[in-house]
Short mmCIF file of C-alpha atoms and ligand atoms in Angstrom, two decimals:
data_model
loop_
_atom_site.label_atom_id
_atom_site.label_comp_id
_atom_site.label_asym_id
_atom_site.label_seq_id
_atom_site.Cartn_x
_atom_site.Cartn_y
_atom_site.Cartn_z
CA MET A 1 -15.10 -20.57 -1.61
CA ARG A 2 -14.55 -16.82 -1.23
CA ILE A 3 -12.21 -15.20 -3.76
CA TYR A 4 -10.21 -12.08 -2.88
CA ARG A 5 -8.23 -10.10 -5.44
CA LEU A 6 -7.24 -7.07 -3.34
CA SER A 7 -4.50 -7.28 -0.71
CA ALA A 8 -6.12 -4.86 1.75
CA GLU A 9 -9.42 -6.77 1.64
CA MET A 10 -7.63 -10.08 2.06
CA THR A 11 -5.73 -8.82 5.12
CA GLY A 12 -8.87 -7.27 6.62
CA PHE A 13 -10.83 -10.51 6.31
CA ILE A 14 -8.09 -12.69 7.82
CA ASP A 15 -7.32 -10.35 10.69
CA ASN A 16 -11.02 -10.32 11.63
CA GLN A 17 -11.10 -14.11 11.56
CA ARG A 18 -7.98 -14.34 13.72
CA LYS A 19 -9.56 -12.00 16.28
CA THR A 20 -12.35 -14.54 16.72
CA GLY A 21 -9.76 -17.28 17.37
CA GLN A 22 -9.79 -18.92 13.94
CA LYS A 23 -6.57 -20.75 13.07
CA ILE A 24 -5.39 -19.99 9.54
CA GLY A 25 -3.48 -22.31 7.18
CA PHE A 26 -1.89 -20.93 4.00
CA VAL A 27 -0.85 -22.71 0.78
CA PRO A 28 0.96 -20.43 -1.72
CA THR A 29 0.95 -21.66 -5.35
CA MET A 30 1.44 -20.52 -8.93
CA GLY A 31 -1.72 -22.30 -10.11
CA ALA A 32 -2.10 -25.02 -12.77
CA LEU A 33 -3.12 -27.02 -9.74
CA HIS A 34 -2.77 -30.80 -9.43
CA GLN A 35 -3.15 -33.35 -6.66
CA GLY A 36 0.26 -32.36 -5.24
CA HIS A 37 -1.14 -28.90 -4.45
CA ILE A 38 -4.40 -30.39 -3.22
CA SER A 39 -2.49 -32.59 -0.76
CA LEU A 40 -1.19 -29.38 0.85
CA ILE A 41 -4.75 -28.01 1.03
CA ASN A 42 -5.83 -31.25 2.72
CA GLU A 43 -2.99 -31.02 5.25
CA SER A 44 -3.96 -27.44 6.05
CA LYS A 45 -7.63 -28.36 6.42
CA ASN A 46 -6.67 -31.05 8.94
CA ASP A 47 -4.80 -28.57 11.13
CA ASN A 48 -6.75 -25.30 10.77
CA ASN A 49 -10.20 -23.70 10.85
CA LEU A 50 -9.63 -21.78 7.62
CA THR A 51 -7.46 -22.66 4.62
CA ILE A 52 -6.29 -20.03 2.16
CA CYS A 53 -4.71 -20.83 -1.19
CA SER A 54 -3.01 -18.13 -3.26
CA ILE A 55 -2.50 -18.34 -7.00
CA PHE A 56 0.03 -15.92 -8.40
CA VAL A 57 2.49 -16.63 -11.21
CA ASN A 58 5.38 -14.65 -9.82
CA PRO A 59 7.40 -12.91 -12.56
CA THR A 60 10.34 -12.11 -10.27
CA GLN A 61 11.27 -15.78 -9.74
CA PHE A 62 11.58 -16.66 -13.43
CA ASN A 63 15.15 -16.22 -14.58
CA ASN A 64 14.04 -17.26 -18.07
CA ALA A 65 11.43 -15.03 -19.76
CA ALA A 66 10.16 -17.81 -22.06
CA ASP A 67 9.54 -20.07 -19.06
CA PHE A 68 7.35 -17.32 -17.53
CA GLN A 69 5.47 -16.73 -20.81
CA LYS A 70 4.78 -20.44 -21.22
CA TYR A 71 3.80 -21.14 -17.61
CA PRO A 72 0.44 -22.96 -17.79
CA ILE A 73 -2.64 -21.00 -16.65
CA THR A 74 -5.79 -23.02 -15.91
CA ILE A 75 -7.69 -20.81 -13.51
CA GLU A 76 -11.21 -22.26 -14.03
CA ASN A 77 -9.97 -25.77 -13.43
CA ASP A 78 -7.97 -24.53 -10.40
CA ILE A 79 -11.10 -23.00 -8.86
CA ASN A 80 -13.01 -26.26 -9.41
CA LEU A 81 -10.27 -28.32 -7.78
CA LEU A 82 -10.08 -25.96 -4.79
CA GLU A 83 -13.89 -26.00 -4.37
CA LEU A 84 -13.87 -29.80 -4.50
CA ALA A 85 -11.09 -29.94 -1.90
CA GLY A 86 -13.08 -27.63 0.40
CA CYS A 87 -10.57 -24.77 0.34
CA ASP A 88 -12.16 -21.78 2.12
CA ILE A 89 -10.48 -18.81 0.44
CA LEU A 90 -8.60 -18.15 -2.78
CA PHE A 91 -6.33 -15.12 -2.98
CA LEU A 92 -5.97 -14.23 -6.66
CA PRO A 93 -4.04 -10.97 -6.88
CA SER A 94 -2.88 -9.01 -9.93
CA ILE A 95 0.81 -8.18 -10.41
CA GLU A 96 0.07 -4.60 -9.25
CA GLU A 97 -1.43 -5.88 -5.98
CA ILE A 98 1.69 -7.88 -5.19
CA TYR A 99 4.22 -5.41 -6.54
CA PRO A 100 2.79 -1.89 -6.14
CA THR A 101 5.15 0.75 -7.52
CA GLN A 102 5.93 2.10 -4.02
CA LEU A 103 7.13 -1.33 -2.78
CA THR A 104 10.84 -1.28 -1.98
CA LYS A 105 12.48 -4.51 -3.07
CA GLU A 106 14.53 -6.07 -0.31
CA HIS A 107 17.61 -8.19 -0.71
CA TYR A 108 17.56 -11.36 1.41
CA ASP A 109 20.75 -12.80 2.85
CA LEU A 110 20.33 -16.47 2.04
CA GLY A 111 23.99 -17.43 2.42
CA SER A 112 25.18 -20.42 0.41
CA LEU A 113 21.59 -21.53 -0.34
CA GLU A 114 21.63 -18.92 -3.05
CA THR A 115 24.69 -20.22 -4.88
CA ILE A 116 24.22 -24.01 -4.79
CA LEU A 117 22.02 -26.32 -6.91
CA GLU A 118 18.93 -24.34 -8.05
CA GLY A 119 20.58 -21.13 -6.89
CA LYS A 120 23.56 -21.78 -9.17
CA TYR A 121 21.51 -22.75 -12.23
CA ARG A 122 18.75 -20.15 -11.76
CA PRO A 123 20.49 -16.92 -10.68
CA GLY A 124 18.11 -14.56 -8.89
CA HIS A 125 15.40 -17.21 -8.60
CA PHE A 126 15.41 -17.48 -4.80
CA GLN A 127 15.48 -13.68 -4.33
CA GLY A 128 12.27 -13.66 -6.41
CA VAL A 129 10.80 -16.48 -4.32
CA CYS A 130 11.61 -14.59 -1.10
CA LEU A 131 10.18 -11.36 -2.48
CA VAL A 132 6.82 -12.93 -3.30
CA VAL A 133 6.56 -15.10 -0.18
CA ASP A 134 7.55 -12.17 2.06
CA ARG A 135 4.87 -10.05 0.39
CA LEU A 136 2.25 -12.83 0.63
CA LEU A 137 3.04 -13.45 4.32
CA SER A 138 2.71 -9.72 5.01
CA ILE A 139 -0.79 -9.83 3.46
CA ILE A 140 -1.91 -13.22 4.80
CA HIS A 141 -1.19 -13.47 8.52
CA CYS A 142 -1.27 -17.25 8.89
CA ASP A 143 -0.59 -19.66 11.73
CA ASP A 144 0.58 -22.52 9.50
CA LEU A 145 2.36 -22.46 6.14
CA TYR A 146 2.35 -25.51 3.82
CA LEU A 147 5.13 -26.19 1.31
CA GLY A 148 6.01 -29.21 -0.82
CA GLN A 149 9.21 -31.13 -0.29
CA LYS A 150 9.23 -31.53 -4.08
CA ASP A 151 10.96 -28.12 -3.95
CA TYR A 152 13.40 -29.12 -1.22
CA GLN A 153 15.75 -26.16 -1.55
CA GLN A 154 12.80 -23.75 -1.72
CA CYS A 155 11.59 -25.14 1.64
CA MET A 156 14.99 -24.31 3.13
CA VAL A 157 15.02 -20.85 1.55
CA ILE A 158 11.55 -20.04 2.91
CA GLU A 159 12.56 -21.38 6.33
CA LYS A 160 15.47 -18.91 6.20
CA LEU A 161 13.14 -16.08 5.12
CA VAL A 162 10.73 -16.84 8.01
CA GLU A 163 13.70 -16.69 10.40
CA LEU A 164 15.14 -13.48 8.87
CA LYS A 165 11.78 -11.68 9.02
CA ASN A 166 10.63 -13.19 12.33
CA TYR A 167 7.34 -14.49 11.00
CA ASP A 168 5.46 -16.19 13.81
CA LEU A 169 4.18 -19.29 12.02
CA LYS A 170 4.67 -23.04 11.84
CA MET A 171 6.07 -24.50 8.64
CA HIS A 172 5.00 -27.86 7.24
CA PHE A 173 7.08 -29.60 4.55
CA CYS A 174 4.72 -32.04 2.86
CA GLU A 175 5.59 -35.23 1.00
CA THR A 176 5.89 -35.26 -2.79
CA ILE A 177 2.82 -36.62 -4.58
CA ARG A 178 3.69 -38.72 -7.64
CA GLU A 179 1.93 -40.13 -10.69
CA ASN A 180 1.51 -43.93 -10.75
CA ASP A 181 4.75 -44.33 -12.70
CA GLY A 182 6.71 -42.25 -10.17
CA LEU A 183 6.90 -38.90 -11.98
CA ALA A 184 6.51 -36.11 -9.41
CA MET A 185 3.38 -34.11 -10.12
CA SER A 186 4.29 -30.66 -11.43
CA SER A 187 2.53 -27.89 -13.31
CA ARG A 188 5.36 -28.11 -15.86
CA ASN A 189 4.43 -31.73 -16.72
CA ALA A 190 1.56 -30.28 -18.78
CA ARG A 191 4.20 -29.00 -21.22
CA LEU A 192 5.61 -32.48 -21.94
CA ASN A 193 4.53 -34.16 -25.18
CA GLU A 194 3.59 -37.85 -25.24
CA SER A 195 7.09 -39.22 -25.73
CA GLU A 196 8.69 -36.74 -23.30
CA ARG A 197 6.10 -37.77 -20.70
CA ILE A 198 7.29 -41.40 -21.02
CA GLN A 199 10.98 -40.37 -20.92
CA ALA A 200 10.32 -38.27 -17.80
CA THR A 201 9.90 -41.35 -15.57
CA ALA A 202 13.68 -41.84 -15.86
CA ILE A 203 14.13 -39.36 -12.99
CA TYR A 204 12.21 -41.56 -10.56
CA ASP A 205 13.96 -44.68 -11.90
CA THR A 206 17.27 -42.93 -11.22
CA PHE A 207 16.30 -42.35 -7.59
CA LEU A 208 15.41 -46.04 -7.24
CA TYR A 209 18.79 -46.96 -8.75
CA ILE A 210 20.54 -44.65 -6.26
CA LYS A 211 18.54 -46.06 -3.34
CA ASN A 212 19.36 -49.65 -4.31
CA ASN A 213 23.08 -49.00 -4.81
CA ILE A 214 23.89 -46.46 -2.13
CA SER A 215 25.74 -48.88 0.11
CA LEU A 216 27.33 -50.83 -2.77
CA GLU A 217 29.22 -48.19 -4.76
CA SER A 218 31.10 -44.91 -4.22
CA LEU A 219 28.89 -41.80 -4.21
CA ASP A 220 30.88 -40.41 -7.13
CA GLY A 221 30.33 -43.62 -9.11
CA ILE A 222 26.61 -43.57 -8.37
CA LYS A 223 26.26 -39.93 -9.45
CA LYS A 224 28.14 -40.63 -12.68
CA THR A 225 25.98 -43.64 -13.56
CA ALA A 226 22.80 -41.73 -12.66
CA GLN A 227 23.80 -38.80 -14.86
CA GLU A 228 24.66 -41.13 -17.77
CA ALA A 229 21.31 -42.94 -17.40
CA LEU A 230 19.42 -39.64 -17.60
CA THR A 231 21.47 -38.46 -20.56
CA SER A 232 20.81 -41.73 -22.39
CA LYS A 233 17.06 -41.14 -21.88
CA GLY A 234 17.30 -37.78 -23.64
CA PHE A 235 17.80 -35.42 -20.70
CA ILE A 236 20.24 -32.53 -20.59
CA VAL A 237 21.27 -32.71 -16.95
CA ASP A 238 21.93 -29.58 -14.83
CA TYR A 239 22.87 -31.65 -11.79
CA VAL A 240 22.59 -34.95 -9.97
CA ALA A 241 23.54 -34.25 -6.35
CA LEU A 242 23.88 -36.34 -3.21
CA THR A 243 23.77 -34.21 -0.07
CA ASN A 244 22.97 -34.28 3.62
CA GLU A 245 19.65 -32.83 4.84
CA LYS A 246 21.13 -29.30 4.83
CA LEU A 247 22.03 -29.71 1.14
CA GLU A 248 25.75 -29.93 1.87
CA PRO A 249 27.48 -32.21 -0.67
CA LEU A 250 28.59 -35.66 0.48
CA ASP A 251 31.68 -37.48 -0.79
CA ILE A 252 31.28 -40.55 1.35
CA TRP A 253 28.37 -42.03 3.26
CA ASP A 254 28.73 -43.26 6.83
CA GLY A 255 25.95 -45.81 6.33
CA LYS A 256 23.50 -44.15 8.71
CA SER A 257 23.02 -40.39 8.20
CA THR A 258 20.41 -38.83 5.90
CA ILE A 259 21.14 -38.65 2.17
CA VAL A 260 19.07 -36.54 -0.20
CA ALA A 261 19.33 -37.16 -3.94
CA LEU A 262 18.40 -34.17 -6.11
CA VAL A 263 18.04 -33.91 -9.87
CA ALA A 264 17.43 -31.00 -12.23
CA ALA A 265 17.31 -31.79 -15.94
CA TYR A 266 15.81 -30.63 -19.21
CA LEU A 267 13.69 -32.65 -21.59
CA ASN A 268 13.94 -30.37 -24.61
CA GLU A 269 12.39 -27.07 -23.42
CA VAL A 270 10.98 -28.32 -20.11
CA ARG A 271 13.11 -28.24 -16.98
CA LEU A 272 12.12 -30.78 -14.33
CA ILE A 273 13.35 -30.97 -10.74
CA ASP A 274 12.80 -33.70 -8.20
CA ASN A 275 14.41 -35.16 -5.10
CA MET A 276 14.17 -38.17 -2.85
CA ILE A 277 15.38 -38.87 0.66
CA ILE A 278 17.43 -41.95 -0.04
CA ALA A 279 18.47 -42.90 3.47
P1 LIG B 313 4.03 -24.21 -7.37
O1 LIG B 313 2.64 -23.94 -7.81
O2 LIG B 313 4.82 -25.06 -8.29
O3 LIG B 313 4.75 -22.94 -6.95
O4 LIG B 313 3.90 -25.09 -6.04
C1 LIG B 313 3.16 -24.64 -4.95
C2 LIG B 313 3.45 -25.54 -3.76
O5 LIG B 313 3.06 -26.87 -4.08
C3 LIG B 313 4.95 -25.58 -3.43
O6 LIG B 313 5.11 -25.58 -2.03
C4 LIG B 313 5.38 -26.88 -4.05
O7 LIG B 313 6.52 -27.45 -3.44
C5 LIG B 313 4.14 -27.75 -3.83
N1 LIG B 313 4.13 -28.88 -4.76
C6 LIG B 313 4.36 -28.84 -6.10
N2 LIG B 313 4.32 -30.09 -6.62
C7 LIG B 313 4.07 -30.93 -5.59
C8 LIG B 313 3.93 -32.35 -5.48
N3 LIG B 313 4.04 -33.15 -6.54
N4 LIG B 313 3.68 -32.87 -4.26
C9 LIG B 313 3.57 -32.07 -3.17
N5 LIG B 313 3.69 -30.73 -3.20
C10 LIG B 313 3.94 -30.16 -4.39
#
């Protein structure tokens, strides 16, 4: 696997490859890689001649400084996993490469996406996500972009960014990879202690409860019970939401349209998010 640290060199290499007709797939990450990330690499390898992974812990998307400081960094292990998966290129830039002093910071008009759910609880977070993804896409001219549905709202935000900036690429929203007990794989899981790790499965159990009861109870009743179940397992809940596929809240269900259940909750210091398409 080739490793590039400089933006100009990264762009030069990719543009040369594209000239020779190579199709490029791109998987942006913040490292501390797990099989969820690797599933995106595998998807990209299926569709493209060259797969590029970036690892960059983006300071502008952390609305909480301690969360940024404590973000796990496991670069040697990440490189091993990427080599094993057959990733072709790793882009591993410094903060200065991504945010040179002359870079003018744009503001992205994300509409209501910025004020609901994650946007409400993490002010500024999605502007930071757009800033880094915009910068990465301007360095890495890819044909296909791979994102995890684990971050459902982020997928929608990046879809909006791609539309706003007219990036000519195809987006792929890939299924959430879970541990055997249902916990969604996440770099933040490494910060859970033994008992928190056991408690954390309550999120998946909550989705199963919602799925099994969606046509039996009112949506409000289901949300209330789900929230109480999480609280009783030691979570401090930011939200339990039931929405349509555009993340618009639902009060009633017509029995046939798509319902997405989304949860964000803290186990002590660690904030976990997850979602499931219920129907
Ligand atoms: P992150 O390193 O957390 O920024 O994630 C990088 C990419 O991997 C994002 O598109 C995430 O949505 C995706 N991702 C994270 N966890 C999972 C998972 N468990 N399954 C599938 N994709 C994931």
